[in-house]
Structures are given as C-alpha cells and as structure tokens.
Short mmCIF file of C-alpha atoms in Angstrom, two decimals:
data_model
loop_
_atom_site.label_atom_id
_atom_site.label_comp_id
_atom_site.label_asym_id
_atom_site.label_seq_id
_atom_site.Cartn_x
_atom_site.Cartn_y
_atom_site.Cartn_z
CA UNK A 1 -19.39 -17.03 -15.59
CA UNK A 2 -15.84 -17.11 -14.21
CA UNK A 3 -15.99 -16.81 -10.41
CA UNK A 4 -12.41 -15.49 -10.37
CA UNK A 5 -13.40 -12.54 -12.53
CA UNK A 6 -16.31 -11.83 -10.18
CA UNK A 7 -13.85 -11.36 -7.33
CA UNK A 8 -11.60 -8.89 -9.12
CA UNK A 9 -11.79 -5.39 -7.69
CA UNK A 10 -10.25 -2.30 -9.22
CA UNK A 11 -6.68 -1.86 -7.98
CA UNK A 12 -5.31 1.45 -6.70
CA UNK A 13 -1.53 1.97 -6.63
CA UNK A 14 0.03 4.51 -4.24
CA UNK A 15 3.64 5.58 -4.86
CA UNK A 16 6.44 6.49 -2.46
CA UNK A 17 8.40 9.61 -1.61
CA UNK A 18 9.90 11.57 -4.53
CA UNK A 19 8.04 9.28 -6.92
CA UNK A 20 5.00 9.71 -9.16
CA UNK A 21 2.51 7.18 -10.43
CA UNK A 22 4.94 6.58 -13.30
CA UNK A 23 7.02 4.40 -10.98
CA UNK A 24 4.29 1.76 -11.40
CA UNK A 25 4.54 1.71 -15.22
CA UNK A 26 5.78 -1.86 -15.44
CA UNK A 27 3.58 -3.23 -12.66
CA UNK A 28 0.52 -1.45 -13.98
CA UNK A 29 0.97 -2.85 -17.49
CA UNK A 30 1.67 -6.31 -16.09
CA UNK A 31 -1.57 -6.32 -14.09
CA UNK A 32 -3.66 -4.79 -16.89
CA UNK A 33 -2.44 -7.49 -19.27
CA UNK A 34 -3.79 -10.02 -16.80
CA UNK A 35 -7.24 -8.52 -16.82
CA UNK A 36 -7.14 -6.24 -13.79
CA UNK A 37 -8.47 -2.69 -13.74
CA UNK A 38 -5.60 -0.58 -12.41
CA UNK A 39 -5.58 3.02 -11.19
CA UNK A 40 -2.90 5.29 -9.73
CA UNK A 41 -2.70 8.86 -8.52
CA UNK A 42 0.06 11.39 -7.96
CA UNK A 43 0.48 12.50 -4.37
CA UNK A 44 1.22 16.23 -4.23
CA UNK A 45 3.70 17.27 -3.00
CA UNK A 46 5.63 14.04 -3.18
CA UNK A 47 8.75 15.09 -1.27
CA UNK A 48 7.64 14.96 2.36
CA UNK A 49 6.79 18.65 2.59
CA UNK A 50 3.35 17.78 3.98
CA UNK A 51 2.33 15.19 6.52
CA UNK A 52 1.38 11.66 5.53
CA UNK A 53 -2.12 12.13 6.92
CA UNK A 54 -2.58 15.03 4.50
CA UNK A 55 -1.51 12.78 1.62
CA UNK A 56 -3.91 10.10 2.85
CA UNK A 57 -6.74 12.59 2.41
CA UNK A 58 -5.80 12.75 -1.28
CA UNK A 59 -6.21 8.98 -1.46
CA UNK A 60 -9.61 9.25 0.23
CA UNK A 61 -10.73 12.01 -2.14
CA UNK A 62 -9.54 10.01 -5.17
CA UNK A 63 -11.45 6.92 -4.07
CA UNK A 64 -14.62 8.95 -3.52
CA UNK A 65 -14.33 10.67 -6.90
CA UNK A 66 -13.32 7.59 -8.92
CA UNK A 67 -15.24 4.60 -7.60
CA UNK A 68 -18.92 3.99 -6.95
CA UNK A 69 -19.87 4.25 -3.29
CA UNK A 70 -20.60 0.52 -3.08
CA UNK A 71 -17.44 -0.54 -4.91
CA UNK A 72 -14.78 -2.49 -3.01
CA UNK A 73 -11.20 -1.96 -4.12
CA UNK A 74 -7.73 -3.42 -3.66
CA UNK A 75 -4.92 -1.15 -2.48
CA UNK A 76 -1.18 -1.45 -3.16
CA UNK A 77 1.21 0.99 -1.46
CA UNK A 78 4.92 1.22 -2.16
CA UNK A 79 7.37 2.52 0.46
CA UNK A 80 5.91 5.76 1.91
CA UNK A 81 2.77 4.99 -0.09
CA UNK A 82 2.17 1.97 2.10
CA UNK A 83 2.08 4.16 5.21
CA UNK A 84 -0.11 6.76 3.50
CA UNK A 85 -2.43 3.91 2.51
CA UNK A 86 -2.49 2.56 6.06
CA UNK A 87 -3.60 5.93 7.36
CA UNK A 88 -6.39 5.97 4.79
CA UNK A 89 -7.45 2.46 5.82
CA UNK A 90 -7.13 2.91 9.57
CA UNK A 91 -8.17 6.53 10.05
CA UNK A 92 -10.15 7.76 7.03
CA UNK A 93 -12.69 5.01 6.47
CA UNK A 94 -10.74 2.93 4.01
CA UNK A 95 -11.40 -0.11 6.17
CA UNK A 96 -14.94 0.04 4.75
CA UNK A 97 -13.79 0.06 1.13
CA UNK A 98 -10.57 -1.94 0.83
CA UNK A 99 -10.66 -5.71 0.47
CA UNK A 100 -7.09 -6.66 -0.39
CA UNK A 101 -4.28 -4.46 0.93
CA UNK A 102 -0.64 -4.93 -0.05
CA UNK A 103 2.33 -2.87 1.13
CA UNK A 104 5.68 -3.17 -0.63
CA UNK A 105 8.87 -2.23 1.24
CA UNK A 106 7.03 0.15 3.56
CA UNK A 107 8.59 1.48 6.80
CA UNK A 108 5.85 0.28 9.15
CA UNK A 109 8.20 0.80 12.09
CA UNK A 110 10.19 3.64 10.58
CA UNK A 111 13.49 3.97 8.74
CA UNK A 112 16.66 5.68 9.95
CA UNK A 113 17.01 7.16 6.45
CA UNK A 114 14.20 9.54 7.42
CA UNK A 115 16.55 11.30 9.85
CA UNK A 116 18.21 12.87 6.80
CA UNK A 117 15.30 15.30 6.40
CA UNK A 118 13.26 17.52 8.72
CA UNK A 119 10.31 17.65 6.36
CA UNK A 120 7.05 16.71 8.14
CA UNK A 121 6.43 13.54 6.14
CA UNK A 122 9.97 12.33 6.74
CA UNK A 123 9.80 13.04 10.47
CA UNK A 124 6.69 10.86 10.61
CA UNK A 125 8.63 7.97 9.06
CA UNK A 126 11.39 8.00 11.66
CA UNK A 127 11.59 4.99 14.01
CA UNK A 128 9.38 5.46 17.08
CA UNK A 129 7.72 8.58 15.67
CA UNK A 130 4.48 9.62 17.35
CA UNK A 131 2.72 9.12 14.02
CA UNK A 132 3.85 5.51 13.59
CA UNK A 133 3.29 4.65 17.24
CA UNK A 134 -0.30 5.82 16.90
CA UNK A 135 -0.83 3.95 13.62
CA UNK A 136 0.66 0.77 15.04
CA UNK A 137 -1.38 0.99 18.25
CA UNK A 138 -4.40 -0.50 16.48
CA UNK A 139 -2.76 -2.18 13.51
CA UNK A 140 -4.68 -5.31 14.49
CA UNK A 141 -7.67 -3.95 12.56
CA UNK A 142 -5.77 -4.71 9.36
CA UNK A 143 -6.66 -8.31 10.14
CA UNK A 144 -10.16 -7.47 8.91
CA UNK A 145 -8.66 -7.17 5.41
CA UNK A 146 -6.65 -9.52 3.25
CA UNK A 147 -3.40 -7.79 4.23
CA UNK A 148 0.12 -8.64 3.05
CA UNK A 149 3.49 -6.96 3.54
CA UNK A 150 6.07 -7.68 0.82
CA UNK A 151 9.67 -6.75 1.58
CA UNK A 152 13.32 -7.48 0.87
CA UNK A 153 16.04 -8.04 3.50
CA UNK A 154 18.49 -6.09 1.29
CA UNK A 155 16.61 -2.79 1.39
CA UNK A 156 18.86 0.26 1.85
CA UNK A 157 15.96 2.73 2.03
CA UNK A 158 14.04 0.91 4.73
CA UNK A 159 16.61 0.56 7.51
CA UNK A 160 16.42 -1.77 9.25
CA UNK A 161 14.77 -3.74 6.44
CA UNK A 162 12.64 -5.75 8.86
CA UNK A 163 10.79 -2.53 9.66
CA UNK A 164 8.53 -3.71 6.86
CA UNK A 165 7.39 -6.67 8.96
CA UNK A 166 3.97 -6.55 10.58
CA UNK A 167 2.46 -8.62 13.37
CA UNK A 168 -0.80 -8.90 11.44
CA UNK A 169 -1.60 -10.43 8.07
CA UNK A 170 0.95 -12.32 6.01
CA UNK A 171 4.41 -11.42 4.80
CA UNK A 172 6.24 -12.34 1.63
CA UNK A 173 10.00 -11.88 1.41
CA UNK A 174 11.34 -11.26 -2.09
CA UNK A 175 15.17 -11.08 -2.07
CA UNK A 176 15.47 -8.14 -4.45
CA UNK A 177 18.77 -6.23 -4.11
CA UNK A 178 17.45 -2.66 -4.49
CA UNK A 179 14.43 -0.81 -3.08
CA UNK A 180 12.99 0.46 -6.41
CA UNK A 181 13.39 -2.95 -8.04
CA UNK A 182 10.60 -4.22 -5.81
CA UNK A 183 8.23 -2.72 -8.40
CA UNK A 184 9.88 -4.26 -11.45
CA UNK A 185 11.39 -7.60 -10.43
CA UNK A 186 9.47 -10.50 -11.99
CA UNK A 187 9.19 -12.21 -8.60
CA UNK A 188 7.56 -9.18 -7.00
CA UNK A 189 5.17 -8.77 -9.90
CA UNK A 190 4.16 -12.42 -9.70
CA UNK A 191 3.50 -12.18 -5.96
CA UNK A 192 1.33 -9.08 -6.35
CA UNK A 193 -0.66 -10.74 -9.12
CA UNK A 194 -1.27 -13.88 -7.03
CA UNK A 195 -2.36 -11.84 -4.01
CA UNK A 196 -4.76 -9.71 -6.05
CA UNK A 197 -6.31 -12.77 -7.64
CA UNK A 198 -6.93 -14.56 -4.36
CA UNK A 199 -10.57 -15.58 -4.10
CA UNK A 200 -12.19 -13.95 -1.10
CA UNK A 201 -15.86 -13.64 -0.27
CA UNK A 202 -16.79 -9.99 -0.36
CA UNK A 203 -17.84 -8.69 3.00
CA UNK A 204 -20.63 -6.12 3.45
CA UNK A 205 -19.72 -2.52 3.99
CA UNK A 206 -19.12 -1.65 7.63
CA UNK A 207 -21.56 0.88 9.01
CA UNK A 208 -20.58 3.51 11.49
CA UNK A 209 -22.40 3.43 14.79
#
C-alpha cells in the first residue's frame, strides 16, 4: 500500500470576496488529476455584507455535514477565504479537524483596499481592525498544524503585500503579477500540490476539557 496515499486528506477550498467556488476551477481540476479529493463551497453572501465570523460558521457547518466526524481534512483559503478559514480553525474547533492549512494571498494583517467599503466583512479586513487583532493574538496555535502562507510581493489587493506574512508556520513567495493569478499560475499550483502531499503523521483529535 502506498503510504503517501494513506496520508491524503480531503481538501476543502474557501474562496475570497466577490468570488464563488468557481474561482478554483483550474486548481481543483489540477489537484483532482493528481489523486486528491477536492471540495469547495460558496460563501453567502460573498460581498462582505456579513462578518467573516458568520462566514466561518458556514465553513464549520459544511465540514460537519460533509465529512465523517473522525475525518481529518486539509484547508486552502484564498484572500478573504484565508481569514474566514483562520476563524474556523482558531475559534470554531477547526484546530481539531484540520491537518494541513494553506492560505493564499490572505490579508492576515489587513489591507488598505478594505477602506473602500463600509461593509462589515471589509471593515474586519482593515489594518489593525479589532477582528484581526483578536485573531492574531493567539495565531501561535496555528503552529499545531502544518501551516503555510503563500503570497506575492506584487499583490495590488493585499496592500501592503507583506500583510500576508505570518510569524508562525512557513511562507512561500510566488512572484505572480496579479492577485487572482495566484490560483492559476503553474508555480502556485505546484506549490499547493507539494504542500498537500507532504507526509505528516496524523495526530489524534484534540478533546475539549
């Protein structure tokens, strides 16, 4: 039996603002062709009209409804989807379920572009927002997972671009010229594939005290 196949979890893709799961079409097909089981959901509404913690509850509900209770999974969040995913991991019990966690061009420390809207989800993605300060206050717990932040220094949606950097886990810089291309560039796709195929001993589920 192939030990690499034994380590492959289902993969859940979480899109960004004003996107749908269709934004992952190329990445999803790429990963499926390489033997991975890939899932995605549509966050509703997708335009920032509701808070990111509300969207994270949709992720939690999807995981509960889709995967067996003992099933580990790997999580990939793009842009806003990376922050929504972090809330699920750090606040809604996802730390117990997720094994590999990848964010792609996510505003971990905010983006000035978010000042263009007063919608609740956008306000939460502003630099130094109360929401992000709280989420970053215990970001160290992401070290319990196989966590990676992938980003490009040329991002015009995540401003400054190094807002995608984290003090925990690893980072991979892919010099893609445009924010949405992070999901289609062959270099990004190759990095995601390698990270999802990393052999890691599965840890037991964490039990609440």
